[in-house]
Coordinates of C-alpha atoms and ligand atoms in Angstrom, one line a residue:
X119 CA 0.0 0.0 0.0
X120 CA 3.0 2.3 0.5
X121 CA 5.9 2.9 -1.9
X122 CA 9.6 2.3 -1.3
X123 CA 10.3 6.0 -1.0
X124 CA 9.9 7.9 2.3
X125 CA 7.1 10.5 2.2
X126 CA 9.4 13.3 3.3
X127 CA 11.7 12.4 0.4
X128 CA 8.8 12.7 -2.1
X129 CA 7.8 16.0 -0.4
X130 CA 11.3 17.5 -0.7
X131 CA 11.5 16.6 -4.4
X132 CA 8.0 17.9 -5.0
X133 CA 8.9 21.2 -3.2
X134 CA 12.1 21.5 -5.4
X135 CA 10.3 21.2 -8.7
X136 CA 6.6 21.5 -8.7
X137 CA 4.2 24.5 -8.6
X138 CA 0.8 23.2 -7.3
X139 CA -2.7 24.5 -8.1
X140 CA -4.4 27.4 -6.2
X141 CA -2.0 27.4 -3.2
X142 CA 0.7 29.4 -1.5
X143 CA 3.5 27.2 -2.7
X144 CA 5.9 28.3 0.1
X145 CA 3.4 27.5 2.8
X146 CA 2.7 24.1 1.1
X147 CA 6.4 23.3 0.9
X148 CA 6.7 24.0 4.7
X149 CA 3.6 21.8 5.4
X150 CA 4.4 19.0 2.9
X151 CA 1.6 17.7 0.7
X152 CA -0.1 14.4 1.3
X153 CA 1.3 11.8 -1.2
X154 CA -1.6 9.7 -2.5
X155 CA -0.6 6.3 -3.8
X156 CA -3.7 4.2 -4.3
X157 CA -7.4 4.2 -4.8
X158 CA -10.2 1.7 -4.6
X159 CA -13.9 2.6 -5.1
X160 CA -14.3 5.6 -2.8
X161 CA -11.2 5.1 -0.8
X162 CA -7.7 6.5 -1.1
X163 CA -4.5 5.6 0.7
X164 CA -1.5 7.9 1.2
X165 CA 2.1 6.9 1.3
X166 CA 2.0 6.4 5.0
X167 CA -0.8 3.9 4.7
X168 CA -3.5 6.3 6.0
X169 CA -7.0 5.6 4.5
X170 CA -9.4 8.3 3.4
X171 CA -13.0 8.2 2.3
X172 CA -13.0 10.5 -0.8
X173 CA -16.2 12.5 -0.5
X174 CA -15.3 14.7 -3.5
X175 CA -14.8 12.1 -6.3
X176 CA -11.2 13.4 -6.7
X177 CA -12.1 16.8 -8.0
X178 CA -15.7 16.1 -8.9
X179 CA -14.7 13.6 -11.5
X180 CA -14.2 10.0 -10.5
X181 CA -17.9 9.2 -11.0
X182 CA -17.3 5.5 -11.2
X183 CA -14.8 5.5 -8.2
X184 CA -11.2 4.3 -8.3
X185 CA -9.7 1.2 -9.8
X186 CA -12.2 0.1 -12.5
X187 CA -10.7 -2.8 -14.4
X188 CA -12.9 -2.1 -17.5
X189 CA -11.6 1.4 -17.9
X190 CA -8.1 0.2 -17.3
X191 CA -8.5 -2.6 -19.9
X192 CA -10.0 -0.1 -22.5
X193 CA -7.0 2.1 -22.1
X194 CA -4.5 -0.7 -22.4
X195 CA -6.2 -2.2 -25.5
X196 CA -6.2 1.2 -27.2
X197 CA -2.6 1.9 -26.2
X198 CA -1.6 -1.4 -27.8
X199 CA -3.6 -0.9 -31.0
X200 CA -3.4 2.8 -31.9
X201 CA -2.1 5.1 -29.1
X202 CA -2.5 8.2 -31.2
X203 CA -3.7 9.7 -34.4
X204 CA -5.1 13.2 -35.3
X205 CA -8.1 14.7 -36.9
X206 CA -6.3 17.2 -39.0
X207 CA -5.3 15.2 -42.1
X208 CA -8.9 14.4 -43.1
X209 CA -8.7 11.3 -40.9
X210 CA -10.7 9.9 -38.0
X211 CA -10.7 6.6 -36.0
X212 CA -13.4 4.2 -34.7
X213 CA -13.0 5.3 -31.0
X214 CA -14.0 8.9 -31.5
X215 CA -16.8 7.8 -33.9
X216 CA -18.2 5.3 -31.4
X217 CA -17.8 7.8 -28.5
X218 CA -19.9 10.3 -30.4
X219 CA -22.6 7.8 -31.2
X220 CA -22.8 6.8 -27.6
X221 CA -22.7 10.3 -26.2
X222 CA -25.5 11.5 -28.5
X223 CA -27.6 8.5 -27.6
X224 CA -27.5 9.6 -24.0
X225 CA -28.1 13.3 -24.7
X226 CA -31.4 14.9 -25.4
X227 CA -32.3 14.8 -29.1
X228 CA -31.7 18.4 -30.0
X229 CA -27.9 18.1 -29.7
X230 CA -26.0 16.7 -32.6
X231 CA -22.2 17.5 -32.7
X232 CA -19.2 17.6 -30.4
X233 CA -15.8 19.3 -30.5
X234 CA -13.5 17.3 -28.3
X235 CA -10.9 18.9 -26.0
X236 CA -8.6 17.7 -23.2
X237 CA -10.2 19.6 -20.3
X238 CA -13.1 21.7 -19.2
X239 CA -11.1 24.9 -19.5
X240 CA -10.4 24.1 -23.1
X241 CA -14.0 23.3 -23.7
X242 CA -14.9 26.8 -22.6
X243 CA -12.1 28.4 -24.7
X244 CA -13.5 26.6 -27.7
X245 CA -17.0 27.7 -26.6
X246 CA -16.2 31.4 -27.0
X247 CA -14.7 30.9 -30.4
X248 CA -17.5 28.7 -31.6
X249 CA -20.2 31.0 -30.4
X250 CA -18.6 34.0 -32.0
X251 CA -18.0 32.1 -35.2
X252 CA -21.7 31.1 -35.2
X253 CA -22.8 34.7 -35.2
X254 CA -20.2 35.6 -37.8
X255 CA -21.5 33.0 -40.1
X256 CA -25.0 34.3 -39.6
X257 CA -23.8 37.8 -40.6
X258 CA -23.8 39.3 -37.1
X259 CA -20.0 39.6 -36.3
X260 CA -20.7 42.3 -33.7
X261 CA -22.6 39.8 -31.5
X262 CA -19.5 38.7 -29.6
X263 CA -19.9 39.6 -25.9
X264 CA -20.1 36.7 -23.5
X265 CA -22.0 37.2 -20.2
X266 CA -21.0 35.0 -17.2
X267 CA -21.7 35.2 -13.5
X268 CA -19.7 36.5 -10.5
X269 CA -18.5 33.5 -8.5
X270 CA -19.0 31.2 -11.5
X271 CA -16.1 28.9 -12.4
X272 CA -15.3 27.9 -16.0
X273 CA -11.6 26.9 -15.7
X274 CA -8.2 28.3 -15.3
X275 CA -6.9 29.1 -18.8
X276 CA -7.1 32.8 -19.8
X277 CA -10.5 33.0 -21.5
X278 CA -12.0 30.5 -19.1
X279 CA -10.8 32.6 -16.2
X280 CA -12.3 35.7 -17.7
X281 CA -15.6 33.9 -18.3
X282 CA -15.7 32.8 -14.7
X283 CA -16.5 35.3 -12.0
X284 CA -13.6 34.8 -9.5
X285 CA -12.4 38.3 -9.0
X286 CA -9.1 37.2 -7.4
X287 CA -8.3 35.2 -10.6
X288 CA -9.2 38.3 -12.7
X289 CA -6.8 40.4 -10.6
X290 CA -4.0 38.0 -11.5
X291 CA -3.9 38.9 -15.2
X292 CA -7.1 37.0 -15.9
X293 CA -9.5 39.4 -17.7
X294 CA -10.3 39.9 -21.4
X295 CA -12.5 42.4 -23.3
X296 CA -16.0 41.6 -24.4
X297 CA -16.7 39.5 -21.3
X298 CA -19.3 40.8 -18.7
X299 CA -20.8 39.4 -15.5
X300 CA -24.0 39.4 -13.5
X301 CA -24.6 38.3 -9.9
X302 CA -24.9 34.7 -8.8
X303 CA -28.3 33.3 -7.6
X304 CA -27.1 32.6 -4.1
X305 CA -30.3 32.9 -2.1
X306 CA -28.9 32.2 1.4
X307 CA -26.4 35.0 1.1
X308 CA -28.2 37.6 -1.0
X309 CA -32.0 36.7 -0.7
X310 CA -32.8 39.4 1.8
X311 CA -36.5 39.6 2.6
X312 CA -37.5 38.0 -0.7
X313 CA -38.9 34.5 -1.1
X314 CA -36.6 32.1 -3.0
X315 CA -38.9 32.3 -6.0
X316 CA -38.9 36.1 -6.0
X317 CA -35.1 36.1 -5.6
X318 CA -34.6 33.6 -8.4
X319 CA -36.6 35.9 -10.8
X320 CA -34.7 39.0 -9.6
X321 CA -31.3 37.3 -10.2
X322 CA -32.4 36.1 -13.6
X323 CA -33.6 39.5 -14.6
X324 CA -30.1 40.9 -14.1
X325 CA -29.3 39.1 -17.3
X326 CA -32.1 41.0 -19.1
X327 CA -30.9 44.3 -17.7
X328 CA -27.3 43.5 -18.8
X329 CA -28.4 42.5 -22.3
X330 CA -30.4 45.7 -22.6
X331 CA -27.5 47.8 -21.3
X332 CA -25.0 46.2 -23.7
X333 CA -27.4 45.9 -26.6
X334 CA -28.8 42.5 -27.7
X335 CA -27.1 42.9 -31.0
X336 CA -23.7 42.8 -29.2
X337 CA -24.4 39.8 -26.9
X338 CA -23.4 36.4 -28.2
X339 CA -24.1 34.1 -25.3
X340 CA -24.7 33.6 -21.6
X341 CA -22.7 31.0 -19.8
X342 CA -23.4 29.4 -16.4
X343 CA -23.1 26.2 -14.4
X344 CA -26.6 24.7 -13.8
X345 CA -25.5 24.7 -10.2
X346 CA -22.3 26.4 -9.1
X347 CA -19.6 23.9 -8.2
X348 CA -16.3 25.5 -7.3
X349 CA -18.2 28.6 -6.2
X350 CA -19.7 26.7 -3.3
X351 CA -22.2 24.1 -4.7
X352 CA -25.0 26.6 -4.9
X353 CA -28.4 25.5 -6.3
X354 CA -30.4 28.4 -7.7
X355 CA -34.1 28.8 -6.8
X356 CA -36.5 26.9 -9.1
X357 CA -37.7 30.1 -10.7
X358 CA -34.2 31.0 -12.0
X359 CA -33.6 28.7 -15.0
X360 CA -37.0 29.1 -16.8
X361 CA -36.6 32.9 -16.6
X362 CA -33.0 32.8 -17.8
X363 CA -34.1 30.6 -20.7
X364 CA -37.0 33.0 -21.6
X365 CA -34.6 35.9 -21.6
X366 CA -32.0 34.2 -23.8
X367 CA -34.7 33.2 -26.3
X368 CA -36.3 36.6 -26.3
X369 CA -33.0 38.5 -27.1
X370 CA -31.5 35.8 -29.3
X371 CA -28.6 35.1 -26.9
X372 CA -27.1 31.6 -26.9
X373 CA -27.6 29.8 -23.6
X374 CA -24.4 27.9 -22.7
X375 CA -24.5 25.4 -19.8
X376 CA -21.2 24.4 -18.2
X377 CA -21.8 20.8 -17.4
X378 CA -18.2 20.0 -16.4
X379 CA -19.3 19.2 -12.9
X380 CA -23.0 18.6 -13.3
X381 CA -22.7 16.2 -16.2
X382 CA -22.7 12.4 -16.3
X383 CA -25.1 11.6 -13.6
X384 CA -24.1 13.8 -10.7
X385 CA -27.7 15.0 -10.0
X386 CA -29.4 11.8 -10.9
X387 CA -30.1 12.9 -14.5
X388 CA -27.4 12.4 -17.2
X389 CA -26.9 16.2 -17.3
X390 CA -27.7 18.8 -14.7
X391 CA -29.7 21.0 -17.1
X392 CA -32.2 18.1 -17.3
X393 CA -32.5 18.2 -13.5
X394 CA -33.3 21.9 -13.6
X395 CA -35.5 21.6 -16.7
X396 CA -34.0 23.9 -19.3
X397 CA -32.6 23.5 -22.8
X398 CA -29.2 25.0 -23.4
X399 CA -27.7 25.6 -26.9
X400 CA -24.3 24.3 -25.9
X401 CA -22.9 22.1 -23.1
X402 CA -19.3 22.2 -21.9
X403 CA -18.3 18.7 -20.7
X404 CA -15.2 17.1 -19.1
X405 CA -14.5 15.4 -15.7
X406 CA -17.2 12.6 -15.5
X407 CA -16.9 12.0 -19.3
X408 CA -14.0 9.6 -18.4
X409 CA -14.5 9.4 -14.7
X410 CA -11.3 11.4 -14.5
X411 CA -9.2 8.4 -15.5
X412 CA -7.7 10.3 -18.5
X413 CA -8.1 13.9 -19.5
X414 CA -10.9 14.6 -22.0
X415 CA -13.5 17.3 -22.4
X416 CA -15.7 18.7 -25.2
X417 CA -18.2 21.2 -26.4
X418 CA -21.6 19.8 -27.3
X419 CA -23.6 21.8 -29.9
X420 CA -27.3 21.9 -30.6
X421 CA -28.5 20.8 -34.1
X422 CA -29.4 24.4 -34.8
X423 CA -25.9 25.6 -34.2
X424 CA -24.1 22.7 -35.8
X425 CA -26.2 23.1 -39.0
X426 CA -25.1 26.7 -39.3
X427 CA -21.5 25.9 -38.7
X428 CA -21.3 22.8 -40.9
X429 CA -23.6 23.9 -43.8
X430 CA -22.6 27.5 -44.1
X431 CA -19.5 28.0 -42.0
X432 CA -16.7 26.8 -44.3
X433 CA -13.4 26.2 -42.6
X434 CA -13.4 26.7 -38.8
X435 CA -9.8 27.5 -38.0
X436 CA -9.6 25.5 -34.7
X437 CA -8.0 22.3 -33.7
X438 CA -6.0 20.6 -30.9
X439 CA -3.4 17.9 -31.3
X440 CA -5.2 15.7 -28.9
X441 CA -8.9 16.4 -29.9
X442 CA -10.7 13.1 -29.7
X443 CA -7.6 11.2 -28.5
X444 CA -8.2 7.5 -29.2
X445 CA -7.1 6.4 -25.7
X446 CA -9.2 9.0 -24.0
X447 CA -12.1 8.1 -26.3
X448 CA -11.8 4.4 -25.5
X449 CA -11.9 5.2 -21.8
X450 CA -14.8 7.5 -22.2
X451 CA -16.7 4.8 -24.1
X452 CA -16.1 2.2 -21.3
X453 CA -17.1 4.8 -18.7
X454 CA -20.3 5.8 -20.4
X455 CA -21.3 2.2 -21.0
X456 CA -20.7 1.3 -17.3
X457 CA -22.7 4.4 -16.2
X458 CA -25.6 3.3 -18.5
X459 CA -25.5 -0.5 -18.4
X460 CA -24.9 -0.9 -14.7
X461 CA -27.8 1.5 -14.0
X462 CA -25.5 3.9 -12.1
X463 CA -27.3 7.1 -13.1
X464 CA -30.7 5.6 -12.5
X465 CA -29.6 4.5 -9.1
X466 CA -28.3 8.0 -8.2
X467 CA -31.8 9.2 -9.0
X468 CA -33.9 6.5 -7.4
X469 CA -31.8 5.1 -4.6
X470 CA -28.4 6.2 -3.4
X471 CA -28.9 9.9 -4.2
X472 CA -32.1 10.2 -2.2
X473 CA -30.4 8.1 0.6
X474 CA -27.5 10.6 0.8
X475 CA -29.8 13.6 0.7
X476 CA -32.0 12.1 3.4
X477 CA -29.1 11.2 5.7
X478 CA -27.7 14.7 5.4
X479 CA -31.0 16.3 6.3
X480 CA -31.5 13.9 9.3
X481 CA -28.0 14.3 10.7
X482 CA -27.2 17.9 10.0
X483 CA -30.8 19.5 9.9
X484 CA -30.3 20.8 13.5
X485 CA -26.6 20.9 13.7
X486 CA -25.4 24.1 15.5
X487 CA -23.1 25.0 12.7
X488 CA -25.4 24.4 9.8
X489 CA -28.0 26.9 8.4
X490 CA -29.1 25.2 5.2
X491 CA -28.6 22.0 3.2
X492 CA -28.7 22.0 -0.6
X493 CA -28.2 19.3 -3.1
X494 CA -29.6 16.5 -5.3
X495 CA -28.4 13.1 -6.2
X496 CA -24.7 12.8 -5.3
X497 CA -23.8 16.4 -4.7
X498 CA -24.6 18.5 -1.6
X499 CA -23.5 21.5 0.4
X500 CA -23.9 22.3 4.1
X501 CA -24.2 26.0 4.5
X502 CA -22.5 27.1 7.8
X503 CA -24.5 29.8 9.6
X504 CA -24.5 31.6 13.0
X505 CA -28.2 31.9 12.9
X506 CA -30.3 29.7 10.7
X507 CA -33.6 31.6 11.1
X508 CA -32.2 35.0 9.9
X509 CA -29.6 33.3 7.5
X510 CA -26.8 35.2 9.4
X511 CA -23.4 33.9 8.3
X512 CA -20.4 33.7 10.5
X513 CA -18.0 36.6 10.0
X514 CA -15.1 34.1 9.9
X515 CA -17.0 31.4 7.9
X516 CA -14.0 30.9 5.7
X517 CA -11.8 30.0 8.7
X518 CA -14.4 27.7 10.2
X519 CA -15.0 25.8 7.0
X520 CA -11.3 25.4 6.3
X521 CA -10.8 24.1 9.8
X522 CA -13.6 21.7 9.4
X523 CA -12.1 20.4 6.1
X524 CA -8.7 20.0 7.9
X525 CA -10.3 18.1 10.8
X526 CA -12.0 16.0 8.1
X527 CA -8.7 14.9 6.8
X528 CA -7.7 13.9 10.3
X529 CA -10.9 11.9 10.7
X530 CA -10.2 10.2 7.3
X531 CA -12.8 11.9 5.1
X532 CA -12.2 14.3 2.3
X533 CA -14.8 17.1 1.9
X534 CA -14.3 20.5 0.4
X535 CA -14.8 23.9 1.9
X536 CA -15.7 27.0 -0.1
X537 CA -16.4 30.2 1.8
X538 CA -18.8 29.0 4.5
X539 CA -20.0 25.9 2.7
X540 CA -18.9 22.3 3.2
X541 CA -19.3 20.4 0.0
X542 CA -19.5 16.7 -0.9
X543 CA -19.8 15.0 -4.2
X544 CA -18.9 11.3 -3.7
X545 CA -18.6 8.7 -6.5
X546 CA -21.9 7.7 -8.0
X547 CA -21.3 4.0 -7.3
X548 CA -21.2 4.6 -3.5
X549 CA -22.9 1.9 -1.4
X550 CA -25.1 2.8 1.6
X551 CA -22.2 1.7 3.9
X552 CA -19.9 4.1 2.1
X553 CA -22.5 6.9 2.4
X554 CA -22.8 6.1 6.2
X555 CA -19.1 6.4 6.5
X556 CA -19.0 9.7 4.7
X557 CA -21.8 11.2 6.8
X558 CA -20.5 9.8 10.0
X559 CA -17.0 11.1 9.6
X560 CA -18.3 14.4 8.3
X561 CA -20.4 14.7 11.5
X562 CA -17.3 14.1 13.6
X563 CA -15.5 16.8 11.7
X564 CA -18.4 19.3 12.2
X565 CA -18.8 18.4 15.9
X566 CA -15.1 18.9 16.6
X567 CA -15.2 22.2 14.7
X568 CA -18.3 23.3 16.6
X569 CA -16.5 22.5 19.9
X570 CA -13.4 24.5 18.9
X571 CA -15.6 27.5 18.0
X572 CA -17.7 27.2 21.2
X573 CA -20.9 26.2 19.5
X574 CA -21.2 22.7 21.0
Ligands
PXG144 N1 -16.1 24.3 -15.7 C1 -16.5 23.9 -14.5 C2 -17.9 24.1 -14.1 C3 -15.5 23.4 -13.6 O1 -15.9 23.0 -12.4 C4 -13.9 23.6 -15.3 C5 -14.8 24.2 -16.1 C6 -12.5 23.5 -15.8 O2 -12.2 22.2 -16.1 P1 -10.6 21.7 -16.1 O3 -10.7 20.3 -16.6 O4 -9.9 22.6 -17.1 O5 -10.1 21.9 -14.7 C7 -14.2 23.2 -14.0 C8 -13.2 22.7 -13.1 C9 -12.9 23.1 -7.0 C10 -12.4 22.9 -8.4 O6 -12.1 23.4 -6.2 C11 -13.2 22.7 -9.4 C12 -12.7 22.6 -10.7 C13 -11.3 22.6 -10.9 C14 -10.5 22.8 -9.8 C15 -11.0 23.0 -8.6 O7 -14.1 22.9 -6.8 N2 -13.6 22.5 -11.8

């Protein structure tokens, strides 16, 4: 279970050569990162043999859990047979063709084409160019502004950073022209005296106001996650998405759903927009497409858009060396077949998802740190709050949540903290026993945190 190298030896070599994601590298070097060496279903082991229940599916991606032999075999077979070929020289290969057939058999019927990428960030880079190209082909080249949301997350490359609404990322050289933002639909924080339904409509109508301010003839598309992931696992009120859809249709603005986290069964539907009941024009996908076993993402286009681009568009000057990579496609096929044929997504909707949601509400409904619980299927957030009735948040919610996450690691459970929210998104194949372990260890982490902050 452990390797032949000492953990501190790994840590020293890591500190000498590696810049990690979203972290103060100097502080991390002092602390020393955990060295993960093995995974099995929902569990991970570090180099010192410590075992963790992974409540986050890696980074919202290992939908089938760790160590699936079928995904392993699909990759090995493909590496043996054809490890690489490209799509530039008027060529293709069976794996990308079969992946597309499978993907579109799982998607609602009004989608028809995919542009494959290696990641979610790239999917959103491609999105901006594709949406702008679409309006160019239709003779409206001035329609090029993209509207995103504050506290949305669409990736870490330049345009994906700009599309997202993380101000601290914008401030680090991450902004571009022709990208605008509206507020997020975060009822607990910003709902004031409104009902959730009223707030949802008000938040959606910011989009209408923004389109009118900029001019509908200048706005190409609106991008949003059906529920915010990295921003705190925030579900919008039910009134939000129908109103957003009405506004996009009325002003001829493309509705672009970022399904990188919500896709591939997370909510109990294949795609999160189906859970919320709206019909986007494009879908950005990644993560659960391959259960994270190998990098792959893509942009899904509606028939309406694809027809314009294919029939009237001529050459679209875009392409990546690894678009539709055969090994990634082979893994994606095995992953999608398992999600479908083993009834994984159906089980998230009918059985294990409701079980997780019910356990969370029973266990944390009256917890002294928790003010609200949101989620569906295999994704949930516990909103920390000083006073539940008035939705008063802790002034130091960030510290409390971070402390809770750190205690979680000590208790052997990995959950994520964002601002004052504790987030979990376990693998979709979780058993009831694994959910009990997740909830039980999370409760220990919350109880210990509550004690430290004098709330228990
Ligand atoms: N869109 C969404 C909605 C995402 O969540 C991306 C795009 C970018 O995907 P890539 O594959 O380029 O990373 C993401 C990524 C977090 C966290 O802390 C979430 C993501 C990435 C890193 C951290 O919740 N999501």
